């Protein structure tokens, strides 16, 4: 792929804008030598305005999503893309969230431009558990664990019972819930089904991958070792 198209696909601008960047000498190699549009160089040596070029297609990242942000490129209000470099929303192929966290839910969100990886993560065949911590409006009654683990709980508007899920009580109005499937607003609907209301919800883990010390609102690129942990393939 020609350099102009490659850099434009990473969201740095239109092809015309990237061509102008070349003319202005803003695109260099690691030693600061100016590059030209017809040069043949490796991605890793390219710098724009003195900074390394963004990762090539195949980018996967973890975002610690704060509450109040929407997993969308077009909705009104604060969007998850506001937490990333502006050009990330213009990448081609598109950088998409892997599933969604609703606006009022915080925590671990994966994003990728790798369609095959996205489908592998969301596929039930991968059996990736999702772990949530919920703050509740009312005290737990003590019966929720058995109800969630029964495999017979049927949510309103669904025609198929939920798979068994594990509940760990963290406090009178706090619980950790491990799910083995992903349905629309599932955690909130589960607690509503047992007469409670989720006031705050946080996703802390997907598969084997947790947020670690990643601060709220921050993101980091994932590598092959991270993906192995995600899928439980690490030694």
PDB file of C-alpha atoms in Angstrom:
ATOM      1  CA  UNK A   1       0.000   0.000   0.000  1.00  0.00           C
ATOM      2  CA  UNK A   2       1.277   3.469  -0.859  1.00  0.00           C
ATOM      3  CA  UNK A   3       2.373   5.598   2.074  1.00  0.00           C
ATOM      4  CA  UNK A   4      -0.237   8.299   1.464  1.00  0.00           C
ATOM      5  CA  UNK A   5      -3.112   5.815   1.553  1.00  0.00           C
ATOM      6  CA  UNK A   6      -1.615   3.925   4.504  1.00  0.00           C
ATOM      7  CA  UNK A   7      -1.300   7.056   6.634  1.00  0.00           C
ATOM      8  CA  UNK A   8      -4.704   8.359   5.564  1.00  0.00           C
ATOM      9  CA  UNK A   9      -6.290   5.033   6.557  1.00  0.00           C
ATOM     10  CA  UNK A  10      -4.892   5.522  10.051  1.00  0.00           C
ATOM     11  CA  UNK A  11      -7.032   8.640  10.396  1.00  0.00           C
ATOM     12  CA  UNK A  12      -4.381  11.346   9.959  1.00  0.00           C
ATOM     13  CA  UNK A  13      -6.430  13.057   7.262  1.00  0.00           C
ATOM     14  CA  UNK A  14      -7.659  12.671   3.717  1.00  0.00           C
ATOM     15  CA  UNK A  15      -5.175  11.596   1.067  1.00  0.00           C
ATOM     16  CA  UNK A  16      -4.950  15.229  -0.052  1.00  0.00           C
ATOM     17  CA  UNK A  17      -4.197  16.306   3.512  1.00  0.00           C
ATOM     18  CA  UNK A  18      -1.563  13.599   3.952  1.00  0.00           C
ATOM     19  CA  UNK A  19       0.086  14.620   0.670  1.00  0.00           C
ATOM     20  CA  UNK A  20       0.312  18.158   2.058  1.00  0.00           C
ATOM     21  CA  UNK A  21       1.917  16.758   5.222  1.00  0.00           C
ATOM     22  CA  UNK A  22       4.608  15.156   3.059  1.00  0.00           C
ATOM     23  CA  UNK A  23       5.193  18.464   1.248  1.00  0.00           C
ATOM     24  CA  UNK A  24       5.559  20.236   4.596  1.00  0.00           C
ATOM     25  CA  UNK A  25       8.185  17.727   5.759  1.00  0.00           C
ATOM     26  CA  UNK A  26       6.049  16.581   8.691  1.00  0.00           C
ATOM     27  CA  UNK A  27       6.530  12.880   7.888  1.00  0.00           C
ATOM     28  CA  UNK A  28       9.992  11.569   8.725  1.00  0.00           C
ATOM     29  CA  UNK A  29      11.842   8.427   9.694  1.00  0.00           C
ATOM     30  CA  UNK A  30      13.103   7.635  13.191  1.00  0.00           C
ATOM     31  CA  UNK A  31      16.230   9.710  12.588  1.00  0.00           C
ATOM     32  CA  UNK A  32      14.259  12.768  11.541  1.00  0.00           C
ATOM     33  CA  UNK A  33      15.019  12.428   7.836  1.00  0.00           C
ATOM     34  CA  UNK A  34      12.133  13.688   5.715  1.00  0.00           C
ATOM     35  CA  UNK A  35      10.221  10.985   3.880  1.00  0.00           C
ATOM     36  CA  UNK A  36       8.562  11.319   0.489  1.00  0.00           C
ATOM     37  CA  UNK A  37       5.265   9.870  -0.666  1.00  0.00           C
ATOM     38  CA  UNK A  38       6.912   7.353  -2.990  1.00  0.00           C
ATOM     39  CA  UNK A  39       9.445   6.083  -0.414  1.00  0.00           C
ATOM     40  CA  UNK A  40       9.262   2.417   0.541  1.00  0.00           C
ATOM     41  CA  UNK A  41       9.748   2.119   4.303  1.00  0.00           C
ATOM     42  CA  UNK A  42       8.477  -0.049   7.121  1.00  0.00           C
ATOM     43  CA  UNK A  43       5.594   1.150   9.266  1.00  0.00           C
ATOM     44  CA  UNK A  44       7.732   1.056  12.410  1.00  0.00           C
ATOM     45  CA  UNK A  45      10.185   3.720  11.181  1.00  0.00           C
ATOM     46  CA  UNK A  46       7.586   6.331  10.191  1.00  0.00           C
ATOM     47  CA  UNK A  47       7.044   9.393  12.394  1.00  0.00           C
ATOM     48  CA  UNK A  48       4.461  12.153  12.037  1.00  0.00           C
ATOM     49  CA  UNK A  49       5.343  15.481  13.649  1.00  0.00           C
ATOM     50  CA  UNK A  50       8.106  13.699  15.513  1.00  0.00           C
ATOM     51  CA  UNK A  51       5.855  11.032  16.984  1.00  0.00           C
ATOM     52  CA  UNK A  52       5.733   7.331  15.968  1.00  0.00           C
ATOM     53  CA  UNK A  53       2.966   6.430  13.551  1.00  0.00           C
ATOM     54  CA  UNK A  54      -0.123   4.950  15.213  1.00  0.00           C
ATOM     55  CA  UNK A  55      -0.376   1.139  15.268  1.00  0.00           C
ATOM     56  CA  UNK A  56      -1.225  -0.460  11.915  1.00  0.00           C
ATOM     57  CA  UNK A  57      -4.469  -2.329  11.236  1.00  0.00           C
ATOM     58  CA  UNK A  58      -4.852  -5.176  13.688  1.00  0.00           C
ATOM     59  CA  UNK A  59      -5.104  -2.726  16.593  1.00  0.00           C
ATOM     60  CA  UNK A  60      -6.814  -4.040  19.715  1.00  0.00           C
ATOM     61  CA  UNK A  61      -7.047  -2.011  22.875  1.00  0.00           C
ATOM     62  CA  UNK A  62      -8.545  -2.030  26.344  1.00  0.00           C
ATOM     63  CA  UNK A  63     -10.387   1.047  27.589  1.00  0.00           C
ATOM     64  CA  UNK A  64     -11.379   1.746  31.180  1.00  0.00           C
ATOM     65  CA  UNK A  65     -14.712   3.306  30.319  1.00  0.00           C
ATOM     66  CA  UNK A  66     -16.128   5.812  32.810  1.00  0.00           C
ATOM     67  CA  UNK A  67     -19.839   6.031  33.445  1.00  0.00           C
ATOM     68  CA  UNK A  68     -21.502   8.678  31.314  1.00  0.00           C
ATOM     69  CA  UNK A  69     -19.890   7.712  27.998  1.00  0.00           C
ATOM     70  CA  UNK A  70     -21.748   6.025  25.133  1.00  0.00           C
ATOM     71  CA  UNK A  71     -20.324   3.251  22.930  1.00  0.00           C
ATOM     72  CA  UNK A  72     -21.075   5.018  19.665  1.00  0.00           C
ATOM     73  CA  UNK A  73     -19.557   7.278  17.025  1.00  0.00           C
ATOM     74  CA  UNK A  74     -22.736   9.264  16.364  1.00  0.00           C
ATOM     75  CA  UNK A  75     -24.865   9.622  19.499  1.00  0.00           C
ATOM     76  CA  UNK A  76     -25.205  12.923  21.309  1.00  0.00           C
ATOM     77  CA  UNK A  77     -23.185  13.594  24.451  1.00  0.00           C
ATOM     78  CA  UNK A  78     -19.896  12.072  25.559  1.00  0.00           C
ATOM     79  CA  UNK A  79     -18.638   9.165  23.444  1.00  0.00           C
ATOM     80  CA  UNK A  80     -15.949   6.567  24.114  1.00  0.00           C
ATOM     81  CA  UNK A  81     -14.019   7.944  21.112  1.00  0.00           C
ATOM     82  CA  UNK A  82     -13.604  11.209  23.035  1.00  0.00           C
ATOM     83  CA  UNK A  83     -11.214   9.278  25.310  1.00  0.00           C
ATOM     84  CA  UNK A  84      -8.984   8.227  22.390  1.00  0.00           C
ATOM     85  CA  UNK A  85      -6.851  10.212  19.947  1.00  0.00           C
ATOM     86  CA  UNK A  86      -9.244  12.051  17.616  1.00  0.00           C
ATOM     87  CA  UNK A  87      -7.961  10.277  14.522  1.00  0.00           C
ATOM     88  CA  UNK A  88      -8.838   6.838  15.941  1.00  0.00           C
ATOM     89  CA  UNK A  89     -12.490   7.337  14.998  1.00  0.00           C
ATOM     90  CA  UNK A  90     -11.443   7.869  11.357  1.00  0.00           C
ATOM     91  CA  UNK A  91      -9.371   4.713  10.972  1.00  0.00           C
ATOM     92  CA  UNK A  92     -10.071   2.329   8.092  1.00  0.00           C
ATOM     93  CA  UNK A  93     -10.854  -0.426   8.912  1.00  0.00           C
ATOM     94  CA  UNK A  94     -12.997   1.059  11.660  1.00  0.00           C
ATOM     95  CA  UNK A  95     -12.032   0.690  15.332  1.00  0.00           C
ATOM     96  CA  UNK A  96     -15.159  -0.802  16.926  1.00  0.00           C
ATOM     97  CA  UNK A  97     -16.148  -1.624  20.468  1.00  0.00           C
ATOM     98  CA  UNK A  98     -16.426  -5.348  21.135  1.00  0.00           C
ATOM     99  CA  UNK A  99     -19.977  -5.448  22.368  1.00  0.00           C
ATOM    100  CA  UNK A 100     -21.165  -2.508  24.428  1.00  0.00           C
ATOM    101  CA  UNK A 101     -21.348  -1.136  27.920  1.00  0.00           C
ATOM    102  CA  UNK A 102     -24.387   1.065  28.421  1.00  0.00           C
ATOM    103  CA  UNK A 103     -23.831   4.740  29.160  1.00  0.00           C
ATOM    104  CA  UNK A 104     -24.203   4.371  32.920  1.00  0.00           C
ATOM    105  CA  UNK A 105     -21.890   1.340  33.211  1.00  0.00           C
ATOM    106  CA  UNK A 106     -18.148   1.702  33.756  1.00  0.00           C
ATOM    107  CA  UNK A 107     -15.265  -0.697  33.342  1.00  0.00           C
ATOM    108  CA  UNK A 108     -13.465  -2.896  30.873  1.00  0.00           C
ATOM    109  CA  UNK A 109     -14.280  -2.322  27.210  1.00  0.00           C
ATOM    110  CA  UNK A 110     -12.374  -3.963  24.365  1.00  0.00           C
ATOM    111  CA  UNK A 111     -12.015  -2.283  20.978  1.00  0.00           C
ATOM    112  CA  UNK A 112     -10.538  -3.647  17.754  1.00  0.00           C
ATOM    113  CA  UNK A 113     -10.370  -3.143  14.010  1.00  0.00           C
ATOM    114  CA  UNK A 114      -9.845  -6.885  13.492  1.00  0.00           C
ATOM    115  CA  UNK A 115     -13.208  -8.316  12.439  1.00  0.00           C
ATOM    116  CA  UNK A 116     -12.198 -11.937  12.946  1.00  0.00           C
ATOM    117  CA  UNK A 117     -10.956 -11.235  16.462  1.00  0.00           C
ATOM    118  CA  UNK A 118     -14.131  -9.304  17.293  1.00  0.00           C
ATOM    119  CA  UNK A 119     -16.311 -12.223  16.254  1.00  0.00           C
ATOM    120  CA  UNK A 120     -14.130 -14.679  18.147  1.00  0.00           C
ATOM    121  CA  UNK A 121     -14.464 -12.642  21.365  1.00  0.00           C
ATOM    122  CA  UNK A 122     -18.251 -12.308  21.165  1.00  0.00           C
ATOM    123  CA  UNK A 123     -18.856 -15.881  19.983  1.00  0.00           C
ATOM    124  CA  UNK A 124     -20.449 -18.132  22.627  1.00  0.00           C
ATOM    125  CA  UNK A 125     -17.944 -20.785  21.535  1.00  0.00           C
ATOM    126  CA  UNK A 126     -15.148 -18.803  23.191  1.00  0.00           C
ATOM    127  CA  UNK A 127     -16.917 -19.118  26.570  1.00  0.00           C
ATOM    128  CA  UNK A 128     -15.507 -15.841  27.877  1.00  0.00           C
ATOM    129  CA  UNK A 129     -16.966 -15.061  31.284  1.00  0.00           C
ATOM    130  CA  UNK A 130     -17.790 -11.448  32.114  1.00  0.00           C
ATOM    131  CA  UNK A 131     -17.509 -10.200  35.690  1.00  0.00           C
ATOM    132  CA  UNK A 132     -19.484  -7.232  37.028  1.00  0.00           C
ATOM    133  CA  UNK A 133     -19.665  -5.446  40.363  1.00  0.00           C
ATOM    134  CA  UNK A 134     -23.069  -3.959  41.169  1.00  0.00           C
ATOM    135  CA  UNK A 135     -24.163  -1.423  43.766  1.00  0.00           C
ATOM    136  CA  UNK A 136     -27.830  -1.952  44.621  1.00  0.00           C
ATOM    137  CA  UNK A 137     -30.694   0.215  45.827  1.00  0.00           C
ATOM    138  CA  UNK A 138     -31.884  -2.325  48.407  1.00  0.00           C
ATOM    139  CA  UNK A 139     -30.311  -4.926  50.661  1.00  0.00           C
ATOM    140  CA  UNK A 140     -29.812  -8.367  49.180  1.00  0.00           C
ATOM    141  CA  UNK A 141     -32.385 -10.840  50.441  1.00  0.00           C
ATOM    142  CA  UNK A 142     -30.077 -13.855  50.429  1.00  0.00           C
ATOM    143  CA  UNK A 143     -31.996 -15.802  47.810  1.00  0.00           C
ATOM    144  CA  UNK A 144     -30.479 -14.140  44.736  1.00  0.00           C
ATOM    145  CA  UNK A 145     -27.491 -16.492  44.466  1.00  0.00           C
ATOM    146  CA  UNK A 146     -29.691 -19.572  44.182  1.00  0.00           C
ATOM    147  CA  UNK A 147     -32.031 -17.872  41.718  1.00  0.00           C
ATOM    148  CA  UNK A 148     -29.195 -16.731  39.471  1.00  0.00           C
ATOM    149  CA  UNK A 149     -27.477 -20.136  39.626  1.00  0.00           C
ATOM    150  CA  UNK A 150     -30.635 -22.111  38.869  1.00  0.00           C
ATOM    151  CA  UNK A 151     -30.553 -21.796  35.096  1.00  0.00           C
ATOM    152  CA  UNK A 152     -34.307 -21.244  35.176  1.00  0.00           C
ATOM    153  CA  UNK A 153     -34.540 -17.470  35.609  1.00  0.00           C
ATOM    154  CA  UNK A 154     -36.551 -16.000  32.736  1.00  0.00           C
ATOM    155  CA  UNK A 155     -36.229 -12.286  32.096  1.00  0.00           C
ATOM    156  CA  UNK A 156     -39.127 -10.174  30.931  1.00  0.00           C
ATOM    157  CA  UNK A 157     -39.515 -10.217  27.119  1.00  0.00           C
ATOM    158  CA  UNK A 158     -37.129 -13.208  26.797  1.00  0.00           C
ATOM    159  CA  UNK A 159     -38.317 -16.665  25.747  1.00  0.00           C
ATOM    160  CA  UNK A 160     -35.262 -18.579  26.958  1.00  0.00           C
ATOM    161  CA  UNK A 161     -34.035 -18.893  30.567  1.00  0.00           C
ATOM    162  CA  UNK A 162     -30.655 -17.488  31.501  1.00  0.00           C
ATOM    163  CA  UNK A 163     -27.622 -19.682  31.815  1.00  0.00           C
ATOM    164  CA  UNK A 164     -26.553 -20.203  35.428  1.00  0.00           C
ATOM    165  CA  UNK A 165     -24.584 -17.254  36.809  1.00  0.00           C
ATOM    166  CA  UNK A 166     -22.494 -16.965  39.993  1.00  0.00           C
ATOM    167  CA  UNK A 167     -23.187 -14.324  42.642  1.00  0.00           C
ATOM    168  CA  UNK A 168     -20.652 -13.281  45.280  1.00  0.00           C
ATOM    169  CA  UNK A 169     -21.974 -11.030  48.033  1.00  0.00           C
ATOM    170  CA  UNK A 170     -19.624  -8.108  48.714  1.00  0.00           C
ATOM    171  CA  UNK A 171     -21.844  -6.255  51.170  1.00  0.00           C
ATOM    172  CA  UNK A 172     -25.490  -5.702  52.086  1.00  0.00           C
ATOM    173  CA  UNK A 173     -26.034  -3.802  48.840  1.00  0.00           C
ATOM    174  CA  UNK A 174     -23.026  -4.871  46.795  1.00  0.00           C
ATOM    175  CA  UNK A 175     -22.421  -7.989  44.727  1.00  0.00           C
ATOM    176  CA  UNK A 176     -20.124  -9.483  42.117  1.00  0.00           C
ATOM    177  CA  UNK A 177     -21.844 -11.348  39.290  1.00  0.00           C
ATOM    178  CA  UNK A 178     -20.133 -13.682  36.812  1.00  0.00           C
ATOM    179  CA  UNK A 179     -22.030 -14.190  33.553  1.00  0.00           C
ATOM    180  CA  UNK A 180     -21.486 -16.815  30.874  1.00  0.00           C
ATOM    181  CA  UNK A 181     -23.529 -15.088  28.193  1.00  0.00           C
ATOM    182  CA  UNK A 182     -24.283 -11.543  27.171  1.00  0.00           C
ATOM    183  CA  UNK A 183     -27.836 -10.307  26.847  1.00  0.00           C
ATOM    184  CA  UNK A 184     -29.128  -6.770  26.594  1.00  0.00           C
ATOM    185  CA  UNK A 185     -28.726  -4.972  29.957  1.00  0.00           C
ATOM    186  CA  UNK A 186     -28.499  -8.422  31.510  1.00  0.00           C
ATOM    187  CA  UNK A 187     -27.210  -7.569  34.991  1.00  0.00           C
ATOM    188  CA  UNK A 188     -29.697  -4.742  35.479  1.00  0.00           C
ATOM    189  CA  UNK A 189     -32.565  -6.930  34.267  1.00  0.00           C
ATOM    190  CA  UNK A 190     -31.510  -9.832  36.503  1.00  0.00           C
ATOM    191  CA  UNK A 191     -31.630  -7.732  39.641  1.00  0.00           C
ATOM    192  CA  UNK A 192     -34.901  -6.150  38.505  1.00  0.00           C
ATOM    193  CA  UNK A 193     -36.316  -9.680  38.162  1.00  0.00           C
ATOM    194  CA  UNK A 194     -35.610 -10.326  41.853  1.00  0.00           C
ATOM    195  CA  UNK A 195     -37.050  -7.007  42.985  1.00  0.00           C
ATOM    196  CA  UNK A 196     -33.930  -4.875  43.234  1.00  0.00           C
ATOM    197  CA  UNK A 197     -32.397  -2.003  41.259  1.00  0.00           C
ATOM    198  CA  UNK A 198     -28.799  -1.512  40.112  1.00  0.00           C
ATOM    199  CA  UNK A 199     -27.582   1.960  41.007  1.00  0.00           C
ATOM    200  CA  UNK A 200     -24.020   1.570  39.720  1.00  0.00           C
ATOM    201  CA  UNK A 201     -22.445  -1.133  37.573  1.00  0.00           C
ATOM    202  CA  UNK A 202     -18.808  -1.854  36.727  1.00  0.00           C
ATOM    203  CA  UNK A 203     -17.305  -4.566  34.501  1.00  0.00           C
ATOM    204  CA  UNK A 204     -13.971  -5.690  35.884  1.00  0.00           C
ATOM    205  CA  UNK A 205     -13.053  -8.696  33.745  1.00  0.00           C
ATOM    206  CA  UNK A 206     -13.628 -10.390  30.390  1.00  0.00           C
ATOM    207  CA  UNK A 207     -12.303 -13.932  30.127  1.00  0.00           C
ATOM    208  CA  UNK A 208      -8.923 -13.944  31.861  1.00  0.00           C
ATOM    209  CA  UNK A 209      -8.271 -10.263  31.242  1.00  0.00           C
ATOM    210  CA  UNK A 210      -8.837  -7.632  33.921  1.00  0.00           C
ATOM    211  CA  UNK A 211      -8.269  -3.897  34.075  1.00  0.00           C
ATOM    212  CA  UNK A 212      -5.248  -4.152  36.345  1.00  0.00           C
ATOM    213  CA  UNK A 213      -4.030  -0.673  37.282  1.00  0.00           C
ATOM    214  CA  UNK A 214      -5.469   1.017  34.191  1.00  0.00           C
ATOM    215  CA  UNK A 215      -7.012   4.260  35.431  1.00  0.00           C
ATOM    216  CA  UNK A 216     -10.546   5.312  34.573  1.00  0.00           C
ATOM    217  CA  UNK A 217     -10.661   7.061  31.208  1.00  0.00           C
ATOM    218  CA  UNK A 218      -7.319   5.573  30.115  1.00  0.00           C
ATOM    219  CA  UNK A 219      -6.558   2.961  27.460  1.00  0.00           C
ATOM    220  CA  UNK A 220      -3.715   0.724  26.389  1.00  0.00           C
ATOM    221  CA  UNK A 221      -2.921  -1.367  23.351  1.00  0.00           C
ATOM    222  CA  UNK A 222      -3.144  -5.125  23.784  1.00  0.00           C
ATOM    223  CA  UNK A 223      -0.485  -7.489  22.481  1.00  0.00           C
ATOM    224  CA  UNK A 224      -0.427 -11.207  21.738  1.00  0.00           C
ATOM    225  CA  UNK A 225       0.299 -12.032  25.383  1.00  0.00           C
ATOM    226  CA  UNK A 226      -2.749 -10.047  26.511  1.00  0.00           C
ATOM    227  CA  UNK A 227      -4.959 -11.870  24.009  1.00  0.00           C
ATOM    228  CA  UNK A 228      -3.611 -15.200  25.239  1.00  0.00           C
ATOM    229  CA  UNK A 229      -4.634 -14.199  28.776  1.00  0.00           C
ATOM    230  CA  UNK A 230      -8.046 -13.106  27.498  1.00  0.00           C
ATOM    231  CA  UNK A 231      -8.707 -16.516  25.975  1.00  0.00           C
ATOM    232  CA  UNK A 232      -7.069 -18.453  28.802  1.00  0.00           C
ATOM    233  CA  UNK A 233      -4.245 -19.660  26.580  1.00  0.00           C
ATOM    234  CA  UNK A 234      -1.284 -18.375  28.596  1.00  0.00           C
ATOM    235  CA  UNK A 235       1.076 -20.807  30.272  1.00  0.00           C
TER     236      UNK A 235
END
